Amino acid sequence: MIVVMKLDASSQEVDAVKGRLEGLGFKIHPIQGVKRLVLGAVGDRKIATSLNLESFPGVEKVMLIMKPYKMVSRDAKEEDTIVKVGDVEIGGSKVISMCGPCAVENEEQMIHIARVVKEAGGHILRGGAFKPRTSPYAFQGLEEEGLKMLARAREETGLPVVTEVINTQDVELVANYADMLQVGSRNMQNYSLLKAVGMSGKPVLLKRGLSATMEEWLMSAEYILAEDNYNVVLCERGIRTFETYTRNTLDISAVPLIKSLSHLPVVVDPSHATGNWKLVAPLAKAAIAAGADGLLIEAHPNPPEALCDGEQSLSPRNLKRLLGDLKPFLKAVDRY
Ligand code: PEP
Ligand code: MN
C-alpha cells in the first residue's frame, strides 16, 4: 500500500500514520520524492483494505499496489531513481558505461585495461574476482587477491569498481573492496544472497536470470529494497531462447518495459547477450536508443588470451572506437 502525504504534511502527521500502520504489523518504507513524502507500507492486504487512512490529517491519498512487487514499482515512486556509485550517477542525465574484463587475471592486465577504460571515457571499471563458471574445472577467479587488484586499479584511475559476489559468506569481504556488488544471472533467485546484498547497503547491479521473466526479475529486486537498500540497478544481459547463433537473445523490449514498471535504472550488457564482440557495438547503440541508463561491456588487453569470455571481449582499440562511436547516439537521446 502507498500512502501519499500532502505537500504540507507535518512530521507529527507523518508519525501518526506510521505509528498506526506499524502497530498493525506493517513495515514502512518512507520514500522522499522531490515534492512530497510517500510511505510504502508492506503488510496484510486484508487489513490494508479495511483501513480508513484517508481520514488521517496530512494524508493526500492511499493506493493499494496490486502488483506482486511493491517498492520497486513506479506506483511506489514516480520519479526515476538515481543510483550513485562513487561519483558516478546511474539513471541520471547521462548514459554511463561499465567496462573491463570478464575476470581479473593479474595486476598488469587490470591496470592496463583500467587505463584504457579511463582514456576511452568509461565511467566504472568491471572485473570478476569470484567467477560463477558452468564448469567446475574452469578458472574460478582470484578471489581476494583479485579484489585487491581491482582496488589498485581504482587507485590508479579513480574509476569506481563493480564486481560479482557469488555467495552470502563473501558479501562483507567483497563489499570492503567494491563500490558496487554484482549479483549475476545464475544467482538472480538466490534469495539469501539478495537479502545479504540488501543488508550490505552497497549499490547492487542485479543481472536478469538466464530464463527469468520480467516479473521474477523485479521480485528479486524487491528482496533488496525490502532490506531498505534502494540502490539497485537492473541489468538486461540476454535471455535463453532457441537461437544458437548468439549466446543469448538480447531482450531489448525489457528496457522500456522495465522502465515503465519500475523507477530503478536499467543497463544493458551486450557482451553476455551475444557472446560475440562483433555484435557488441550494434546492440550497444540499440540499447541507448531503447532508453538504457548504461552499458556493461567486456574488454580485455588481449581478448584471444583471456581466461574467460575472450570471444565477446573488445580489444582496447575496439573499446575506444565504440565509446567514441556512441557519441552521436548519446546526443540523439540527449544524455551525454
Ligand atoms: C559477468 O558479468 O561476468 C557474468 C558472469 O554475467 P552473467 O551473470 O550475466 O552471466
Ligand atoms: Mn563474462
Tab-separated table of C-alpha atoms and ligand atoms in Angstrom:
chain	number	residue	atom	x	y	z
A	1	MET	CA	0.000	0.000	0.000
A	2	ILE	CA	1.158	3.517	-0.781
A	3	VAL	CA	0.230	6.425	1.432
A	4	VAL	CA	0.833	9.729	-0.328
A	5	MET	CA	1.250	12.525	2.203
A	6	LYS	CA	0.068	16.077	1.478
A	7	LEU	CA	2.654	18.646	0.416
A	8	ASP	CA	2.309	20.418	3.767
A	9	ALA	CA	2.008	17.321	5.993
A	10	SER	CA	3.740	17.915	9.323
A	11	SER	CA	6.180	15.444	10.873
A	12	GLN	CA	3.625	14.723	13.644
A	13	GLU	CA	1.036	13.806	10.991
A	14	VAL	CA	3.540	11.536	9.266
A	15	ASP	CA	4.448	9.901	12.589
A	16	ALA	CA	0.789	9.306	13.411
A	17	VAL	CA	0.231	7.437	10.122
A	18	LYS	CA	3.459	5.471	10.568
A	19	GLY	CA	2.577	4.601	14.163
A	20	ARG	CA	-0.888	3.334	13.206
A	21	LEU	CA	0.494	1.143	10.416
A	22	GLU	CA	3.442	-0.178	12.421
A	23	GLY	CA	1.033	-1.043	15.230
A	24	LEU	CA	-0.833	-3.237	12.741
A	25	GLY	CA	2.366	-5.036	11.733
A	26	PHE	CA	3.177	-3.098	8.537
A	27	LYS	CA	6.775	-2.411	7.553
A	28	ILE	CA	7.161	1.207	6.481
A	29	HIS	CA	9.475	2.370	3.704
A	30	PRO	CA	9.498	6.174	3.532
A	31	ILE	CA	10.279	7.495	0.048
A	32	GLN	CA	11.093	11.188	-0.105
A	33	GLY	CA	10.283	12.455	-3.602
A	34	VAL	CA	11.242	15.868	-4.963
A	35	LYS	CA	7.932	17.335	-3.806
A	36	ARG	CA	6.278	15.056	-1.306
A	37	LEU	CA	6.754	12.162	1.050
A	38	VAL	CA	5.283	8.780	0.204
A	39	LEU	CA	5.047	5.957	2.727
A	40	GLY	CA	5.325	2.465	1.305
A	41	ALA	CA	3.593	0.113	3.744
A	42	VAL	CA	4.044	-3.623	3.289
A	43	GLY	CA	1.763	-5.901	5.277
A	44	ASP	CA	-1.518	-7.794	5.343
A	45	ARG	CA	-3.707	-6.954	2.327
A	46	LYS	CA	-6.964	-7.602	4.227
A	47	ILE	CA	-6.032	-5.132	6.961
A	48	ALA	CA	-4.888	-2.638	4.326
A	49	THR	CA	-8.291	-2.655	2.568
A	50	SER	CA	-10.186	-2.155	5.827
A	51	LEU	CA	-8.161	0.858	6.990
A	52	ASN	CA	-9.543	4.325	6.663
A	53	LEU	CA	-6.212	6.121	6.404
A	54	GLU	CA	-7.579	8.836	4.109
A	55	SER	CA	-9.265	10.338	7.160
A	56	PHE	CA	-5.894	10.907	8.863
A	57	PRO	CA	-4.730	14.538	8.770
A	58	GLY	CA	-1.878	15.070	6.320
A	59	VAL	CA	-2.860	12.139	4.066
A	60	GLU	CA	-3.494	13.049	0.426
A	61	LYS	CA	-4.449	9.595	-0.895
A	62	VAL	CA	-3.977	5.888	-0.312
A	63	MET	CA	-3.375	3.378	-3.091
A	64	LEU	CA	-3.210	-0.381	-2.950
A	65	ILE	CA	-0.489	-1.830	-5.163
A	66	MET	CA	-1.943	-4.845	-6.914
A	67	LYS	CA	1.325	-5.971	-8.476
A	68	PRO	CA	3.368	-8.526	-6.502
A	69	TYR	CA	6.376	-6.206	-6.491
A	70	LYS	CA	5.790	-3.126	-4.407
A	71	MET	CA	8.746	-0.902	-3.552
A	72	VAL	CA	10.397	-1.303	-6.962
A	73	SER	CA	7.177	-0.282	-8.668
A	74	ARG	CA	6.561	3.104	-10.340
A	75	ASP	CA	3.384	3.186	-8.249
A	76	ALA	CA	5.552	3.482	-5.135
A	77	LYS	CA	7.857	6.098	-6.655
A	78	GLU	CA	7.058	8.091	-9.741
A	79	GLU	CA	10.474	9.672	-10.275
A	80	ASP	CA	13.449	7.811	-11.681
A	81	THR	CA	15.866	6.523	-9.068
A	82	ILE	CA	19.451	7.648	-9.432
A	83	VAL	CA	21.993	5.203	-8.010
A	84	LYS	CA	25.338	6.695	-7.029
A	85	VAL	CA	28.447	4.545	-7.413
A	86	GLY	CA	31.385	6.594	-6.190
A	87	ASP	CA	30.790	9.885	-8.014
A	88	VAL	CA	29.009	8.248	-10.933
A	89	GLU	CA	25.248	8.599	-11.211
A	90	ILE	CA	23.330	5.766	-12.867
A	91	GLY	CA	19.838	6.677	-14.024
A	92	GLY	CA	20.587	10.406	-14.190
A	93	SER	CA	21.189	12.750	-17.095
A	94	LYS	CA	23.966	10.673	-18.712
A	95	VAL	CA	24.174	7.149	-20.092
A	96	ILE	CA	27.140	5.591	-18.300
A	97	SER	CA	29.420	2.694	-19.245
A	98	MET	CA	30.922	-0.006	-17.047
A	99	CYS	CA	33.791	-1.724	-18.799
A	100	GLY	CA	36.509	-4.250	-18.073
A	101	PRO	CA	37.428	-7.901	-18.365
A	102	CYS	CA	35.185	-10.815	-17.526
A	103	ALA	CA	37.700	-11.959	-14.908
A	104	VAL	CA	40.537	-10.283	-13.041
A	105	GLU	CA	43.593	-12.274	-14.160
A	106	ASN	CA	46.621	-10.397	-12.844
A	107	GLU	CA	47.587	-6.888	-11.795
A	108	GLU	CA	49.206	-5.915	-15.071
A	109	GLN	CA	46.066	-6.861	-17.029
A	110	MET	CA	43.806	-4.942	-14.632
A	111	ILE	CA	45.901	-1.756	-14.579
A	112	HIS	CA	46.291	-1.864	-18.356
A	113	ILE	CA	42.567	-2.222	-19.054
A	114	ALA	CA	41.619	0.269	-16.323
A	115	ARG	CA	43.737	2.924	-18.055
A	116	VAL	CA	42.134	2.057	-21.389
A	117	VAL	CA	38.638	2.341	-19.886
A	118	LYS	CA	39.524	5.706	-18.371
A	119	GLU	CA	41.051	7.054	-21.598
A	120	ALA	CA	38.093	5.795	-23.615
A	121	GLY	CA	35.705	7.750	-21.367
A	122	GLY	CA	34.241	4.790	-19.445
A	123	HIS	CA	32.782	5.560	-16.019
A	124	ILE	CA	33.038	2.366	-13.945
A	125	LEU	CA	35.544	-0.483	-14.023
A	126	ARG	CA	34.292	-4.056	-14.001
A	127	GLY	CA	36.098	-7.360	-13.419
A	128	GLY	CA	35.178	-10.632	-11.718
A	129	ALA	CA	37.241	-11.899	-8.792
A	130	PHE	CA	34.694	-14.623	-7.974
A	131	LYS	CA	33.541	-16.283	-11.175
A	132	PRO	CA	30.398	-18.433	-11.376
A	133	ARG	CA	31.567	-20.864	-14.101
A	134	THR	CA	29.466	-23.513	-15.811
A	135	SER	CA	32.348	-25.973	-15.402
A	136	PRO	CA	33.958	-26.661	-12.022
A	137	TYR	CA	37.255	-27.137	-13.921
A	138	ALA	CA	37.231	-23.662	-15.466
A	139	PHE	CA	39.094	-20.686	-13.918
A	140	GLN	CA	37.121	-19.705	-10.816
A	141	GLY	CA	38.709	-16.303	-10.183
A	142	LEU	CA	41.477	-14.904	-7.980
A	143	GLU	CA	39.118	-14.196	-5.062
A	144	GLU	CA	40.557	-11.736	-2.503
A	145	GLU	CA	43.794	-11.264	-4.483
A	146	GLY	CA	41.611	-10.211	-7.429
A	147	LEU	CA	39.677	-7.775	-5.246
A	148	LYS	CA	42.984	-6.178	-4.213
A	149	MET	CA	43.948	-5.786	-7.878
A	150	LEU	CA	40.623	-4.096	-8.585
A	151	ALA	CA	41.227	-1.731	-5.672
A	152	ARG	CA	44.689	-0.901	-7.041
A	153	ALA	CA	43.238	-0.225	-10.497
A	154	ARG	CA	40.727	2.122	-8.854
A	155	GLU	CA	43.552	3.953	-7.052
A	156	GLU	CA	45.409	4.273	-10.351
A	157	THR	CA	42.485	5.645	-12.373
A	158	GLY	CA	39.878	6.924	-9.917
A	159	LEU	CA	37.256	4.689	-11.555
A	160	PRO	CA	34.786	3.077	-9.127
A	161	VAL	CA	34.635	-0.709	-9.265
A	162	VAL	CA	31.789	-3.200	-9.750
A	163	THR	CA	32.451	-6.873	-9.109
A	164	GLU	CA	30.393	-10.010	-8.595
A	165	VAL	CA	29.652	-11.698	-5.294
A	166	ILE	CA	28.501	-15.295	-5.582
A	167	ASN	CA	27.623	-16.305	-2.041
A	168	THR	CA	26.449	-14.797	1.219
A	169	GLN	CA	29.645	-15.556	3.166
A	170	ASP	CA	31.664	-13.306	0.851
A	171	VAL	CA	29.368	-10.262	0.821
A	172	GLU	CA	31.269	-8.469	3.568
A	173	LEU	CA	34.654	-9.219	2.000
A	174	VAL	CA	33.597	-8.064	-1.480
A	175	ALA	CA	31.844	-5.001	-0.024
A	176	ASN	CA	35.125	-3.992	1.651
A	177	TYR	CA	36.774	-3.583	-1.760
A	178	ALA	CA	33.991	-2.866	-4.270
A	179	ASP	CA	31.894	0.244	-4.887
A	180	MET	CA	29.058	-1.836	-6.309
A	181	LEU	CA	28.141	-5.507	-5.866
A	182	GLN	CA	27.067	-7.526	-8.873
A	183	VAL	CA	24.573	-10.358	-8.463
A	184	GLY	CA	24.956	-12.492	-11.575
A	185	SER	CA	22.310	-14.196	-13.683
A	186	ARG	CA	22.867	-17.568	-12.083
A	187	ASN	CA	22.176	-16.077	-8.667
A	188	MET	CA	19.243	-13.833	-9.511
A	189	GLN	CA	16.945	-16.024	-7.435
A	190	ASN	CA	19.417	-16.806	-4.650
A	191	TYR	CA	17.205	-15.187	-2.034
A	192	SER	CA	19.658	-15.360	0.858
A	193	LEU	CA	22.262	-13.623	-1.322
A	194	LEU	CA	19.707	-10.957	-2.305
A	195	LYS	CA	18.942	-10.315	1.370
A	196	ALA	CA	22.642	-10.162	2.223
A	197	VAL	CA	23.496	-7.645	-0.510
A	198	GLY	CA	20.402	-5.707	0.551
A	199	MET	CA	21.676	-5.548	4.113
A	200	SER	CA	25.156	-4.504	2.959
A	201	GLY	CA	23.725	-1.133	1.896
A	202	LYS	CA	26.061	-1.105	-1.144
A	203	PRO	CA	24.750	-0.329	-4.628
A	204	VAL	CA	23.757	-3.579	-6.366
A	205	LEU	CA	23.856	-4.492	-10.041
A	206	LEU	CA	21.193	-7.175	-10.430
A	207	LYS	CA	21.514	-9.142	-13.655
A	208	ARG	CA	18.468	-10.805	-15.175
A	209	GLY	CA	18.342	-14.595	-14.714
A	210	LEU	CA	19.010	-16.799	-17.726
A	211	SER	CA	15.316	-17.614	-18.122
A	212	ALA	CA	13.713	-15.129	-15.754
A	213	THR	CA	10.521	-13.292	-16.595
A	214	MET	CA	10.485	-9.552	-16.018
A	215	GLU	CA	8.223	-10.082	-13.033
A	216	GLU	CA	10.607	-12.607	-11.441
A	217	TRP	CA	13.452	-10.171	-12.016
A	218	LEU	CA	11.544	-7.318	-10.373
A	219	MET	CA	10.621	-9.614	-7.461
A	220	SER	CA	14.333	-10.287	-6.934
A	221	ALA	CA	14.998	-6.552	-6.854
A	222	GLU	CA	12.158	-6.258	-4.342
A	223	TYR	CA	14.134	-8.538	-1.984
A	224	ILE	CA	16.954	-5.991	-1.958
A	225	LEU	CA	14.663	-2.990	-1.471
A	226	ALA	CA	12.842	-4.871	1.300
A	227	GLU	CA	16.136	-4.630	3.224
A	228	ASP	CA	15.933	-0.835	2.848
A	229	ASN	CA	18.582	-0.791	0.141
A	230	TYR	CA	17.197	1.293	-2.720
A	231	ASN	CA	20.452	1.382	-4.668
A	232	VAL	CA	19.605	-1.247	-7.240
A	233	VAL	CA	20.415	-1.170	-10.956
A	234	LEU	CA	18.837	-3.797	-13.211
A	235	CYS	CA	20.948	-5.324	-15.992
A	236	GLU	CA	19.405	-6.935	-19.068
A	237	ARG	CA	22.032	-9.427	-20.290
A	238	GLY	CA	20.095	-11.564	-22.725
A	239	ILE	CA	17.782	-14.483	-22.098
A	240	ARG	CA	17.876	-18.079	-23.203
A	241	THR	CA	15.932	-18.810	-26.407
A	242	PHE	CA	16.011	-21.446	-29.165
A	243	GLU	CA	18.572	-19.373	-31.105
A	244	THR	CA	22.106	-20.737	-31.088
A	245	TYR	CA	23.947	-18.216	-33.287
A	246	THR	CA	24.140	-15.908	-30.304
A	247	ARG	CA	24.998	-16.904	-26.712
A	248	ASN	CA	21.685	-15.430	-25.533
A	249	THR	CA	18.986	-13.226	-27.068
A	250	LEU	CA	19.044	-9.587	-26.018
A	251	ASP	CA	15.542	-8.697	-24.868
A	252	ILE	CA	15.636	-5.056	-25.894
A	253	SER	CA	11.948	-4.659	-25.039
A	254	ALA	CA	12.883	-5.199	-21.385
A	255	VAL	CA	14.464	-1.744	-21.303
A	256	PRO	CA	11.394	0.431	-21.963
A	257	LEU	CA	9.075	-2.070	-20.306
A	258	ILE	CA	11.011	-2.338	-17.036
A	259	LYS	CA	11.470	1.431	-17.023
A	260	SER	CA	7.711	1.855	-17.290
A	261	LEU	CA	7.033	-0.646	-14.474
A	262	SER	CA	9.843	0.418	-12.155
A	263	HIS	CA	11.704	3.551	-11.101
A	264	LEU	CA	15.041	1.673	-10.982
A	265	PRO	CA	17.759	2.324	-13.578
A	266	VAL	CA	18.221	-0.275	-16.331
A	267	VAL	CA	21.525	-1.047	-18.037
A	268	VAL	CA	22.269	-3.417	-20.909
A	269	ASP	CA	25.097	-5.937	-21.255
A	270	PRO	CA	25.528	-6.598	-24.984
A	271	SER	CA	28.608	-8.749	-24.303
A	272	HIS	CA	26.884	-11.603	-22.465
A	273	ALA	CA	23.747	-11.098	-24.544
A	274	THR	CA	25.549	-12.010	-27.748
A	275	GLY	CA	28.785	-13.799	-26.828
A	276	ASN	CA	30.322	-12.179	-29.908
A	277	TRP	CA	32.405	-8.995	-29.813
A	278	LYS	CA	31.315	-8.017	-33.314
A	279	LEU	CA	27.704	-7.712	-32.144
A	280	VAL	CA	28.511	-5.579	-29.106
A	281	ALA	CA	28.603	-2.226	-30.958
A	282	PRO	CA	25.264	-2.506	-32.812
A	283	LEU	CA	23.456	-3.746	-29.711
A	284	ALA	CA	25.028	-1.054	-27.523
A	285	LYS	CA	23.558	1.511	-29.945
A	286	ALA	CA	20.173	-0.227	-29.851
A	287	ALA	CA	20.269	-0.172	-26.033
A	288	ILE	CA	20.843	3.583	-25.987
A	289	ALA	CA	18.011	4.108	-28.457
A	290	ALA	CA	15.707	1.961	-26.289
A	291	GLY	CA	16.376	4.161	-23.248
A	292	ALA	CA	19.047	2.255	-21.310
A	293	ASP	CA	20.746	4.155	-18.492
A	294	GLY	CA	24.052	2.435	-19.073
A	295	LEU	CA	26.064	-0.307	-20.719
A	296	LEU	CA	28.126	-3.164	-19.310
A	297	ILE	CA	30.861	-4.051	-21.781
A	298	GLU	CA	33.584	-6.666	-21.508
A	299	ALA	CA	37.041	-5.555	-22.642
A	300	HIS	CA	40.448	-7.207	-22.339
A	301	PRO	CA	44.005	-6.098	-23.216
A	302	ASN	CA	44.316	-9.164	-25.457
A	303	PRO	CA	40.968	-10.948	-25.986
A	304	PRO	CA	42.358	-14.138	-27.638
A	305	GLU	CA	44.392	-14.753	-24.471
A	306	ALA	CA	41.557	-14.024	-21.996
A	307	LEU	CA	40.897	-16.700	-19.361
A	308	CYS	CA	37.163	-16.068	-19.638
A	309	ASP	CA	34.800	-14.748	-22.343
A	310	GLY	CA	37.543	-13.633	-24.760
A	311	GLU	CA	35.265	-14.158	-27.782
A	312	GLN	CA	32.877	-11.447	-26.581
A	313	SER	CA	35.505	-9.041	-25.229
A	314	LEU	CA	36.545	-5.861	-27.007
A	315	SER	CA	40.223	-5.097	-27.545
A	316	PRO	CA	41.454	-1.708	-26.219
A	317	ARG	CA	41.220	-0.298	-29.742
A	318	ASN	CA	37.684	-1.547	-30.259
A	319	LEU	CA	36.544	-0.280	-26.859
A	320	LYS	CA	37.882	3.214	-27.599
A	321	ARG	CA	36.301	3.148	-31.031
A	322	LEU	CA	32.942	2.020	-29.666
A	323	LEU	CA	32.746	4.610	-26.885
A	324	GLY	CA	33.615	7.264	-29.489
A	325	ASP	CA	31.063	5.932	-31.987
A	326	LEU	CA	28.334	6.049	-29.346
A	327	LYS	CA	28.552	9.836	-29.026
A	328	PRO	CA	26.049	10.699	-31.804
A	329	PHE	CA	23.616	8.179	-30.292
A	330	LEU	CA	24.005	9.755	-26.855
A	331	LYS	CA	23.409	13.174	-28.413
A	332	ALA	CA	20.312	11.864	-30.171
A	333	VAL	CA	18.779	10.870	-26.825
A	334	ASP	CA	20.229	13.988	-25.156
A	335	ARG	CA	22.092	12.002	-22.489
A	336	TYR	CA	25.826	12.733	-22.718
B	1	PEP	C1	29.630	-11.441	-15.820
B	1	PEP	O1	29.156	-10.288	-15.837
B	1	PEP	O2	30.848	-11.683	-15.909
B	1	PEP	C2	28.706	-12.591	-15.756
B	1	PEP	C3	29.104	-13.772	-15.297
B	1	PEP	O3	27.499	-12.283	-16.230
B	1	PEP	P1	26.105	-13.086	-16.197
B	1	PEP	O4	25.799	-13.306	-14.751
B	1	PEP	O5	25.183	-12.138	-16.886
B	1	PEP	O6	26.298	-14.364	-16.964
B	2	MN	MN	31.831	-12.680	-18.663
